[in-house]
Amino acid sequence: MGLYAAWTLKHKPKSLTEVVGNKDAIQKFVDWVKSWEKGIPKKKAVFLYGPPGIGKTVSVEALANDLRMEFVEKNASDYRTEDAVHHFAGLASQYGSLFGGRRIVLLDELDGLTGTADKGGVKAITDVIKSAQCPIVLIANNAYDPRFSELRNYCLLIEFKKPPAGEVMKHLKRICEREGIQAEENALKFIAQRSEGDVRSAVNDLQALAQGKEKLTYEDVSWLGYRDRQDTIFNVLRMIIYGRTCMGAKQAVDMADVDIDMLFEWIYENVPAHLTDPHDLVRAMNALAMADVYRGRIRSTQDWSFTRYVIDYMTAGVAMARKNTKPGGWIPFKFPTRIQALSRSKAERAMQLKIGYKIKQKCHISANRASKEILPYLKIIFRNNAETAAGLAKWLDLDLEMVEYLTGNKER
Ligand SMILES: Nc1ncnc2c1ncn2[C@@H]1O[C@H](COP(=O)(O)OP(=O)(O)OP(=O)(O)O)[C@@H](O)[C@H]1O
Ligand SMILES: [Mg+2]
């Protein structure tokens, strides 16, 4: 797999033991599949349903793998035509394949059956189930769509629910172990809670935040608010960076959950990876530079009417920059590192103030002033004269963390 292999693929569960959450639903599903060994059961199909990204598809694949069954998968688009349905009916009419293995047939994403093929499609599926000789699995987000009312009579319905954050965390932990990332418990907890049970989006968040790191701290992740769910912001970025019209790119701003400054950071961070043609990139960066000029003007004059220029340059300006860049493979969007750096310096300011309090106790000046005026000298001393530093550390009663901060180096 390439540099950008998605972790949802790379770390996809191969066995049901790796699928988190929905234990009861999965057990029900396994029992039903195993019941085929004793003869064809009354319900020849199961209908798994539930919200996106929680492991419906992956459970079927993992089960086929665990039980060493021949796995035949079809998507809605595969059984639109009558020919396709006949072919698939043929597959479903035998329990075993030519080579002796047992077979399981999956019809995934039934919600995708739309348009004119629709009615006939569902009817054809019902017919196939009636004459099936092997287990058939149907999957949709909503099994209670009226289109499926007749079909439901022939299926064992199994609901998949959003796994609780603790379960999602287990999966994130396993990925970190495999990737060699030391992750803080509450960093993973934060990602898990933010995903609201959508394991796929939790894994995507984890990849964007942790890939290439040795450590993942709470600080690395906490700056993400609960609100800027990545789906939204990624869609917004796509509308801007891959936008074809000025209007479309501008409208993206209304969809964004983040404020203009934050959106600017997102665009600025992601433009270089997505506009690979140097001329396109120059045009986009010029547009962003202009947006930044107006941002500066707003800051200095407090005249917010400049906002529309900021928006025009950073959306339409960026969208229109794309002239020569060829559509490449899948390029992930990155979280803006400048914002991360800002939040890191927030932690740094907190540390400086803590040291300021220690100085205050000895020197009788405010902690704030101490952190601004005396701390820089301490830094120089701590970096150059270990002996004096040791004496000062003792006198000021600094703890290890503070000493580490002042020396800028753990070893010393
Ligand atoms: N319960 C889970 N345990 C482990 N990994 C999971 C789980 N759910 C999802 N994933 C990860 O997310 C990816 C997508 O999951 P999956 O395709 O099973 O979702 P789904 O429930 O079928 O969603 P959709 O309704 O969108 O098709 C998987 O490849 C896997 O990497
Ligand atoms: Mg699926």
Short mmCIF file of C-alpha atoms and ligand atoms in Angstrom, two decimals:
data_model
loop_
_atom_site.label_atom_id
_atom_site.label_comp_id
_atom_site.label_asym_id
_atom_site.label_seq_id
_atom_site.Cartn_x
_atom_site.Cartn_y
_atom_site.Cartn_z
CA MET A 1 0.00 0.00 0.00
CA GLY A 2 1.16 3.48 -0.83
CA LEU A 3 2.05 6.39 1.34
CA TYR A 4 -1.55 7.41 1.62
CA ALA A 5 -3.07 4.04 2.39
CA ALA A 6 -6.22 4.76 4.32
CA TRP A 7 -6.10 3.27 7.80
CA THR A 8 -9.71 2.16 7.42
CA LEU A 9 -8.41 -0.28 4.80
CA LYS A 10 -5.02 -1.01 6.30
CA HIS A 11 -6.49 -1.82 9.70
CA LYS A 12 -9.78 -3.29 8.61
CA PRO A 13 -10.76 -6.20 10.91
CA LYS A 14 -9.99 -9.57 9.32
CA SER A 15 -11.74 -11.54 12.03
CA LEU A 16 -14.94 -10.93 13.99
CA THR A 17 -12.81 -10.85 17.14
CA GLU A 18 -11.43 -7.53 15.89
CA VAL A 19 -14.81 -5.93 15.22
CA VAL A 20 -15.73 -3.70 18.15
CA GLY A 21 -19.24 -3.24 19.51
CA ASN A 22 -22.52 -4.92 18.53
CA LYS A 23 -21.62 -8.20 20.24
CA ASP A 24 -25.23 -9.42 20.48
CA ALA A 25 -26.08 -8.54 16.90
CA ILE A 26 -22.96 -10.27 15.65
CA GLN A 27 -23.69 -13.36 17.75
CA LYS A 28 -27.19 -13.54 16.30
CA PHE A 29 -25.72 -13.27 12.81
CA VAL A 30 -23.12 -15.99 13.46
CA ASP A 31 -25.74 -18.34 14.95
CA TRP A 32 -27.93 -17.90 11.89
CA VAL A 33 -25.08 -18.62 9.46
CA LYS A 34 -24.05 -21.68 11.47
CA SER A 35 -27.65 -22.93 11.50
CA TRP A 36 -27.27 -23.59 7.76
CA GLU A 37 -25.09 -26.56 8.61
CA LYS A 38 -28.19 -28.31 9.96
CA GLY A 39 -30.30 -27.53 6.90
CA ILE A 40 -31.88 -24.56 5.21
CA PRO A 41 -33.47 -22.30 7.84
CA LYS A 42 -36.87 -20.64 7.53
CA LYS A 43 -35.39 -17.23 6.89
CA LYS A 44 -32.87 -17.57 4.10
CA ALA A 45 -31.63 -14.01 4.32
CA VAL A 46 -30.55 -11.65 7.09
CA PHE A 47 -31.02 -7.94 6.82
CA LEU A 48 -28.35 -6.00 8.70
CA TYR A 49 -29.18 -2.35 9.16
CA GLY A 50 -27.90 0.69 11.04
CA PRO A 51 -26.03 3.98 10.66
CA PRO A 52 -22.89 4.39 8.52
CA GLY A 53 -19.38 3.46 9.56
CA ILE A 54 -20.14 1.08 12.40
CA GLY A 55 -18.98 -2.23 10.93
CA LYS A 56 -21.90 -3.76 9.03
CA THR A 57 -20.01 -4.57 5.84
CA VAL A 58 -16.82 -5.42 7.66
CA SER A 59 -18.65 -7.92 9.91
CA VAL A 60 -19.83 -9.93 6.93
CA GLU A 61 -16.35 -10.00 5.40
CA ALA A 62 -14.80 -10.99 8.72
CA LEU A 63 -17.34 -13.74 9.28
CA ALA A 64 -16.73 -15.20 5.82
CA ASN A 65 -13.04 -15.13 6.61
CA ASP A 66 -13.44 -16.74 10.05
CA LEU A 67 -15.68 -19.52 8.75
CA ARG A 68 -13.64 -19.89 5.55
CA MET A 69 -16.65 -19.37 3.34
CA GLU A 70 -16.61 -18.33 -0.26
CA PHE A 71 -17.62 -14.69 -0.17
CA VAL A 72 -19.60 -13.17 -3.03
CA GLU A 73 -20.25 -9.47 -2.77
CA LYS A 74 -22.58 -7.36 -4.89
CA ASN A 75 -23.37 -3.69 -4.74
CA ALA A 76 -26.64 -2.08 -5.74
CA SER A 77 -25.24 -1.13 -9.11
CA ASP A 78 -24.48 -4.80 -9.83
CA TYR A 79 -28.07 -6.01 -9.72
CA ARG A 80 -29.86 -3.35 -11.66
CA THR A 81 -30.12 -5.24 -14.90
CA GLU A 82 -32.02 -8.44 -15.36
CA ASP A 83 -28.93 -10.26 -16.63
CA ALA A 84 -27.09 -9.34 -13.47
CA VAL A 85 -29.92 -10.62 -11.33
CA HIS A 86 -29.97 -13.93 -13.23
CA HIS A 87 -26.27 -14.34 -12.72
CA PHE A 88 -26.62 -13.61 -9.07
CA ALA A 89 -29.63 -15.93 -8.79
CA GLY A 90 -27.43 -18.67 -10.19
CA LEU A 91 -24.83 -18.01 -7.53
CA ALA A 92 -27.40 -18.08 -4.77
CA SER A 93 -28.98 -21.32 -5.93
CA GLN A 94 -26.11 -23.47 -4.69
CA TYR A 95 -24.85 -23.76 -1.16
CA GLY A 96 -21.37 -24.79 -2.14
CA SER A 97 -19.11 -23.71 -4.94
CA LEU A 98 -17.45 -26.04 -7.43
CA PHE A 99 -14.48 -26.32 -5.14
CA GLY A 100 -16.38 -27.56 -2.14
CA GLY A 101 -16.36 -24.39 -0.03
CA ARG A 102 -19.55 -23.01 1.40
CA ARG A 103 -20.81 -19.77 0.01
CA ILE A 104 -22.27 -16.58 1.46
CA VAL A 105 -23.72 -13.87 -0.76
CA LEU A 106 -23.78 -10.22 0.30
CA LEU A 107 -25.96 -7.56 -1.27
CA ASP A 108 -24.57 -4.37 0.16
CA GLU A 109 -25.88 -0.82 0.22
CA LEU A 110 -29.44 -1.51 -0.73
CA ASP A 111 -30.24 2.14 -0.03
CA GLY A 112 -28.37 2.80 -3.27
CA LEU A 113 -31.09 1.15 -5.33
CA THR A 114 -32.70 4.15 -6.93
CA GLY A 115 -34.33 5.21 -10.14
CA THR A 116 -36.31 3.04 -12.49
CA ALA A 117 -34.47 -0.19 -11.75
CA ASP A 118 -35.65 0.31 -8.20
CA LYS A 119 -38.91 -1.60 -7.96
CA GLY A 120 -37.87 -4.43 -10.23
CA GLY A 121 -34.60 -4.69 -8.37
CA VAL A 122 -36.16 -5.22 -4.96
CA LYS A 123 -38.67 -7.65 -6.43
CA ALA A 124 -35.90 -9.64 -8.11
CA ILE A 125 -33.98 -9.83 -4.84
CA THR A 126 -37.06 -11.16 -3.09
CA ASP A 127 -37.40 -13.88 -5.74
CA VAL A 128 -33.77 -14.84 -5.39
CA ILE A 129 -34.16 -15.20 -1.62
CA LYS A 130 -37.19 -17.45 -2.04
CA SER A 131 -35.20 -19.95 -4.04
CA ALA A 132 -31.84 -19.44 -2.33
CA GLN A 133 -29.74 -22.42 -1.33
CA CYS A 134 -27.09 -20.46 0.53
CA PRO A 135 -27.12 -17.69 3.16
CA ILE A 136 -27.84 -14.24 1.76
CA VAL A 137 -26.99 -11.05 3.59
CA LEU A 138 -28.65 -7.73 2.83
CA ILE A 139 -27.35 -4.44 4.19
CA ALA A 140 -28.90 -0.98 4.29
CA ASN A 141 -28.84 1.99 6.59
CA ASN A 142 -32.61 1.93 6.87
CA ALA A 143 -34.36 -1.43 6.66
CA TYR A 144 -37.73 0.20 7.34
CA ASP A 145 -37.88 2.03 4.05
CA PRO A 146 -41.35 1.25 2.60
CA ARG A 147 -39.66 -0.13 -0.54
CA PHE A 148 -38.42 -3.05 1.55
CA SER A 149 -41.73 -3.93 3.22
CA GLU A 150 -42.34 -7.07 1.15
CA LEU A 151 -38.67 -8.03 1.21
CA ARG A 152 -38.52 -7.78 5.01
CA ASN A 153 -40.92 -10.72 5.39
CA TYR A 154 -38.24 -13.04 4.10
CA CYS A 155 -35.42 -11.73 6.26
CA LEU A 156 -34.15 -12.06 9.79
CA LEU A 157 -33.71 -8.45 10.80
CA ILE A 158 -30.60 -7.60 12.82
CA GLU A 159 -29.99 -4.07 14.00
CA PHE A 160 -26.46 -2.68 14.31
CA LYS A 161 -26.09 0.23 16.70
CA LYS A 162 -23.41 2.84 17.18
CA PRO A 163 -20.76 1.34 19.43
CA PRO A 164 -20.08 3.25 22.67
CA ALA A 165 -16.91 5.38 22.88
CA GLY A 166 -15.15 2.74 25.00
CA GLU A 167 -15.49 0.20 22.19
CA VAL A 168 -14.33 2.66 19.54
CA MET A 169 -11.30 3.36 21.74
CA LYS A 170 -10.34 -0.31 21.75
CA HIS A 171 -10.07 -0.24 17.99
CA LEU A 172 -8.08 3.02 17.98
CA LYS A 173 -5.71 1.53 20.57
CA ARG A 174 -5.06 -1.50 18.42
CA ILE A 175 -4.25 0.69 15.43
CA CYS A 176 -1.80 2.77 17.49
CA GLU A 177 -0.06 -0.38 18.69
CA ARG A 178 0.34 -1.62 15.14
CA GLU A 179 1.56 1.77 13.93
CA GLY A 180 4.02 2.07 16.81
CA ILE A 181 2.35 5.16 18.23
CA GLN A 182 2.27 5.78 21.95
CA ALA A 183 -1.10 7.34 22.49
CA GLU A 184 -2.41 8.90 25.65
CA GLU A 185 -5.61 7.30 26.90
CA ASN A 186 -7.54 10.57 26.96
CA ALA A 187 -6.36 11.54 23.47
CA LEU A 188 -8.00 8.40 22.09
CA LYS A 189 -11.01 8.95 24.29
CA PHE A 190 -11.41 12.41 22.83
CA ILE A 191 -11.31 11.13 19.25
CA ALA A 192 -13.71 8.30 20.08
CA GLN A 193 -16.25 10.58 21.74
CA ARG A 194 -16.05 13.09 18.94
CA SER A 195 -16.88 10.44 16.37
CA GLU A 196 -20.24 9.74 18.02
CA GLY A 197 -20.03 6.01 17.28
CA ASP A 198 -18.92 6.35 13.68
CA VAL A 199 -15.84 4.09 13.76
CA ARG A 200 -14.88 4.93 10.19
CA SER A 201 -14.67 8.65 10.93
CA ALA A 202 -12.82 7.97 14.22
CA VAL A 203 -10.17 6.02 12.30
CA ASN A 204 -9.91 8.80 9.72
CA ASP A 205 -9.48 11.38 12.48
CA LEU A 206 -6.82 9.26 14.13
CA GLN A 207 -4.90 8.93 10.87
CA ALA A 208 -5.02 12.66 10.18
CA LEU A 209 -3.80 13.45 13.69
CA ALA A 210 -1.32 10.69 14.43
CA GLN A 211 0.19 9.35 11.23
CA GLY A 212 3.96 9.55 11.33
CA LYS A 213 4.07 10.44 15.02
CA GLU A 214 5.64 8.44 17.81
CA LYS A 215 3.42 9.97 20.44
CA LEU A 216 -0.10 11.26 20.47
CA THR A 217 -1.00 13.49 23.39
CA TYR A 218 -4.26 14.95 24.56
CA GLU A 219 -2.91 18.31 23.50
CA ASP A 220 -2.45 17.08 19.95
CA VAL A 221 -6.15 16.38 19.62
CA SER A 222 -8.01 18.60 22.07
CA TRP A 223 -7.78 21.71 19.95
CA LEU A 224 -10.29 20.17 17.59
CA GLY A 225 -13.65 21.38 18.77
CA TYR A 226 -16.56 19.02 18.89
CA ARG A 227 -18.23 21.02 16.18
CA ASP A 228 -15.90 20.86 13.21
CA ARG A 229 -16.69 17.27 12.36
CA GLN A 230 -14.26 16.34 9.65
CA ASP A 231 -16.91 15.25 7.16
CA THR A 232 -18.21 18.76 7.04
CA ILE A 233 -14.88 20.51 6.86
CA PHE A 234 -13.52 18.02 4.30
CA ASN A 235 -16.54 18.58 2.10
CA VAL A 236 -16.09 22.29 2.42
CA LEU A 237 -12.43 22.02 1.43
CA ARG A 238 -13.34 19.82 -1.51
CA MET A 239 -15.89 22.38 -2.70
CA ILE A 240 -13.26 25.11 -2.55
CA ILE A 241 -10.08 23.41 -3.75
CA TYR A 242 -11.87 21.36 -6.42
CA GLY A 243 -14.58 23.91 -7.11
CA ARG A 244 -15.47 24.64 -10.71
CA THR A 245 -17.48 27.79 -10.16
CA CYS A 246 -16.90 30.88 -8.05
CA MET A 247 -20.40 30.65 -6.65
CA GLY A 248 -20.01 27.06 -5.52
CA ALA A 249 -16.72 27.78 -3.82
CA LYS A 250 -18.18 30.81 -2.05
CA GLN A 251 -21.23 28.91 -0.87
CA ALA A 252 -18.97 26.40 0.82
CA VAL A 253 -18.29 29.00 3.50
CA ASP A 254 -21.90 28.84 4.67
CA MET A 255 -21.59 25.09 5.16
CA ALA A 256 -18.48 25.34 7.27
CA ASP A 257 -18.83 24.97 11.01
CA VAL A 258 -15.60 26.86 11.56
CA ASP A 259 -15.01 30.59 11.53
CA ILE A 260 -13.32 32.42 8.66
CA ASP A 261 -9.87 32.48 10.26
CA MET A 262 -9.96 28.76 10.98
CA LEU A 263 -11.19 28.03 7.45
CA PHE A 264 -8.33 30.11 6.11
CA GLU A 265 -5.88 27.89 8.00
CA TRP A 266 -7.50 24.76 6.62
CA ILE A 267 -7.27 26.01 3.06
CA TYR A 268 -3.75 27.35 3.46
CA GLU A 269 -2.54 24.04 4.89
CA ASN A 270 -4.12 21.90 2.19
CA VAL A 271 -3.70 23.85 -1.02
CA PRO A 272 -0.06 22.80 -1.66
CA ALA A 273 -0.79 19.08 -1.56
CA HIS A 274 -3.81 19.38 -3.81
CA LEU A 275 -2.59 21.85 -6.42
CA THR A 276 0.45 20.06 -7.74
CA ASP A 277 0.96 22.25 -10.80
CA PRO A 278 3.34 25.06 -9.75
CA HIS A 279 1.50 27.75 -11.72
CA ASP A 280 -1.80 26.75 -10.15
CA LEU A 281 -0.18 26.81 -6.75
CA VAL A 282 1.24 30.30 -7.28
CA ARG A 283 -2.19 31.56 -8.29
CA ALA A 284 -3.80 29.97 -5.23
CA MET A 285 -1.15 31.30 -2.88
CA ASN A 286 -1.51 34.79 -4.35
CA ALA A 287 -5.23 34.62 -3.71
CA LEU A 288 -4.59 33.52 -0.13
CA ALA A 289 -2.05 36.30 0.31
CA MET A 290 -4.67 38.82 -0.82
CA ALA A 291 -7.19 37.29 1.59
CA ASP A 292 -4.62 37.68 4.33
CA VAL A 293 -4.02 41.33 3.46
CA TYR A 294 -7.72 42.00 3.97
CA ARG A 295 -7.70 40.00 7.19
CA GLY A 296 -4.95 42.28 8.43
CA ARG A 297 -6.98 45.32 7.42
CA ILE A 298 -9.97 44.02 9.37
CA ARG A 299 -7.78 43.51 12.42
CA SER A 300 -6.33 47.00 12.28
CA THR A 301 -9.49 48.92 11.37
CA GLN A 302 -12.16 46.63 12.85
CA ASP A 303 -14.02 47.28 9.63
CA TRP A 304 -15.75 43.95 9.05
CA SER A 305 -17.06 44.93 5.63
CA PHE A 306 -13.72 43.70 4.28
CA THR A 307 -14.82 40.17 5.18
CA ARG A 308 -16.37 39.59 1.78
CA TYR A 309 -13.03 40.22 0.08
CA VAL A 310 -11.39 37.75 2.40
CA ILE A 311 -14.02 35.19 1.48
CA ASP A 312 -13.85 35.90 -2.25
CA TYR A 313 -10.08 35.50 -2.39
CA MET A 314 -9.84 32.42 -0.21
CA THR A 315 -12.69 30.55 -1.90
CA ALA A 316 -13.32 31.69 -5.47
CA GLY A 317 -9.70 32.82 -5.81
CA VAL A 318 -8.44 29.39 -4.82
CA ALA A 319 -11.03 27.52 -6.90
CA MET A 320 -10.13 29.48 -10.04
CA ALA A 321 -6.42 28.83 -9.50
CA ARG A 322 -6.81 25.26 -10.66
CA LYS A 323 -6.05 25.20 -14.39
CA ASN A 324 -3.41 22.59 -15.10
CA THR A 325 -3.34 20.29 -12.08
CA LYS A 326 -4.43 16.83 -13.16
CA PRO A 327 -6.73 14.94 -10.87
CA GLY A 328 -4.43 12.62 -8.95
CA GLY A 329 -5.12 9.72 -6.63
CA TRP A 330 -6.67 10.05 -3.23
CA ILE A 331 -4.98 12.85 -1.31
CA PRO A 332 -6.05 13.16 2.30
CA PHE A 333 -6.83 16.51 3.87
CA LYS A 334 -4.54 17.55 6.71
CA PHE A 335 -5.39 19.32 9.91
CA PRO A 336 -3.88 22.80 9.98
CA THR A 337 -0.54 22.61 11.78
CA ARG A 338 -0.41 26.36 12.41
CA ILE A 339 -3.43 26.04 14.67
CA GLN A 340 -1.82 23.09 16.39
CA ALA A 341 1.28 25.17 16.93
CA LEU A 342 -0.82 27.97 18.41
CA SER A 343 -2.42 25.64 20.89
CA ARG A 344 0.97 24.25 21.74
CA SER A 345 2.17 27.75 22.51
CA LYS A 346 -0.86 28.14 24.75
CA ALA A 347 0.53 25.29 26.81
CA GLU A 348 3.88 26.99 26.64
CA ARG A 349 2.45 30.21 28.02
CA ALA A 350 0.93 28.25 30.89
CA MET A 351 4.34 26.78 31.66
CA GLN A 352 5.99 30.19 31.52
CA LEU A 353 3.46 31.53 33.97
CA LYS A 354 4.04 28.62 36.36
CA ILE A 355 7.74 29.43 36.39
CA GLY A 356 6.79 33.10 36.76
CA TYR A 357 4.99 32.24 40.03
CA LYS A 358 8.12 30.56 41.37
CA ILE A 359 10.18 33.65 40.54
CA LYS A 360 7.54 35.88 42.12
CA GLN A 361 7.93 34.12 45.45
CA LYS A 362 11.61 35.02 45.55
CA CYS A 363 11.80 38.30 43.71
CA HIS A 364 8.54 40.06 44.62
CA ILE A 365 7.52 41.03 41.12
CA SER A 366 4.35 39.87 39.40
CA ALA A 367 4.37 36.38 37.95
CA ASN A 368 3.38 37.80 34.61
CA ARG A 369 6.26 40.25 34.55
CA ALA A 370 8.68 37.62 35.79
CA SER A 371 7.68 35.28 33.00
CA LYS A 372 8.26 38.01 30.44
CA GLU A 373 11.37 39.72 31.78
CA ILE A 374 13.31 37.23 33.85
CA LEU A 375 12.44 33.93 32.24
CA PRO A 376 14.34 34.64 28.99
CA TYR A 377 17.55 35.12 31.01
CA LEU A 378 16.90 31.93 32.94
CA LYS A 379 16.62 30.13 29.62
CA ILE A 380 20.04 31.38 28.56
CA ILE A 381 21.59 30.36 31.87
CA PHE A 382 19.93 26.93 31.86
CA ARG A 383 21.17 26.28 28.35
CA ASN A 384 24.77 27.29 29.02
CA ASN A 385 25.73 26.85 32.63
CA ALA A 386 24.55 23.65 34.26
CA GLU A 387 26.07 24.47 37.65
CA THR A 388 24.45 27.88 38.07
CA ALA A 389 21.27 26.40 36.66
CA ALA A 390 21.23 23.66 39.29
CA GLY A 391 21.65 26.25 42.04
CA LEU A 392 18.90 28.44 40.64
CA ALA A 393 16.56 25.49 40.20
CA LYS A 394 17.00 24.64 43.86
CA TRP A 395 16.60 28.22 45.03
CA LEU A 396 13.45 28.77 42.98
CA ASP A 397 12.12 25.31 43.84
CA LEU A 398 11.52 24.38 40.18
CA ASP A 399 10.16 20.96 39.36
CA LEU A 400 11.57 18.61 36.74
CA GLU A 401 9.12 19.72 34.06
CA MET A 402 10.11 23.34 34.52
CA VAL A 403 13.81 22.52 34.35
CA GLU A 404 13.20 20.52 31.18
CA TYR A 405 11.36 23.45 29.70
CA LEU A 406 14.12 25.91 30.55
CA THR A 407 16.91 23.72 29.23
CA GLY A 408 14.84 22.79 26.19
CA ASN A 409 16.28 19.33 26.48
CA LYS A 410 15.52 16.28 28.56
CA GLU A 411 19.06 14.93 28.86
CA ARG A 412 20.43 17.99 30.55
N1 LIG B 1 -17.06 -2.03 14.56
C1 LIG B 1 -15.90 -1.82 13.93
N2 LIG B 1 -14.75 -2.40 14.37
C2 LIG B 1 -13.60 -2.15 13.74
N3 LIG B 1 -13.48 -1.37 12.66
C3 LIG B 1 -14.57 -0.78 12.16
C4 LIG B 1 -15.84 -0.98 12.77
N4 LIG B 1 -16.75 -0.28 12.09
C5 LIG B 1 -16.09 0.32 11.10
N5 LIG B 1 -14.79 0.03 11.13
C6 LIG B 1 -13.78 0.59 10.21
O1 LIG B 1 -14.46 1.45 9.31
C7 LIG B 1 -14.48 0.93 7.99
C8 LIG B 1 -15.88 1.03 7.44
O2 LIG B 1 -16.72 0.12 8.11
P1 LIG B 1 -17.91 -0.62 7.35
O3 LIG B 1 -17.66 -0.62 5.90
O4 LIG B 1 -18.15 -1.92 7.99
O5 LIG B 1 -19.09 0.39 7.70
P2 LIG B 1 -20.63 0.18 7.44
O6 LIG B 1 -21.30 0.00 8.77
O7 LIG B 1 -20.82 -0.87 6.41
O8 LIG B 1 -21.00 1.63 6.89
P3 LIG B 1 -21.87 2.08 5.60
O9 LIG B 1 -23.29 2.06 6.04
O10 LIG B 1 -21.40 3.48 5.33
O11 LIG B 1 -21.56 1.12 4.48
C9 LIG B 1 -13.98 -0.49 8.11
O12 LIG B 1 -13.23 -0.84 6.97
C10 LIG B 1 -13.12 -0.45 9.34
O13 LIG B 1 -11.83 0.00 9.02
MG MG B 2 -21.10 -0.80 4.38
#
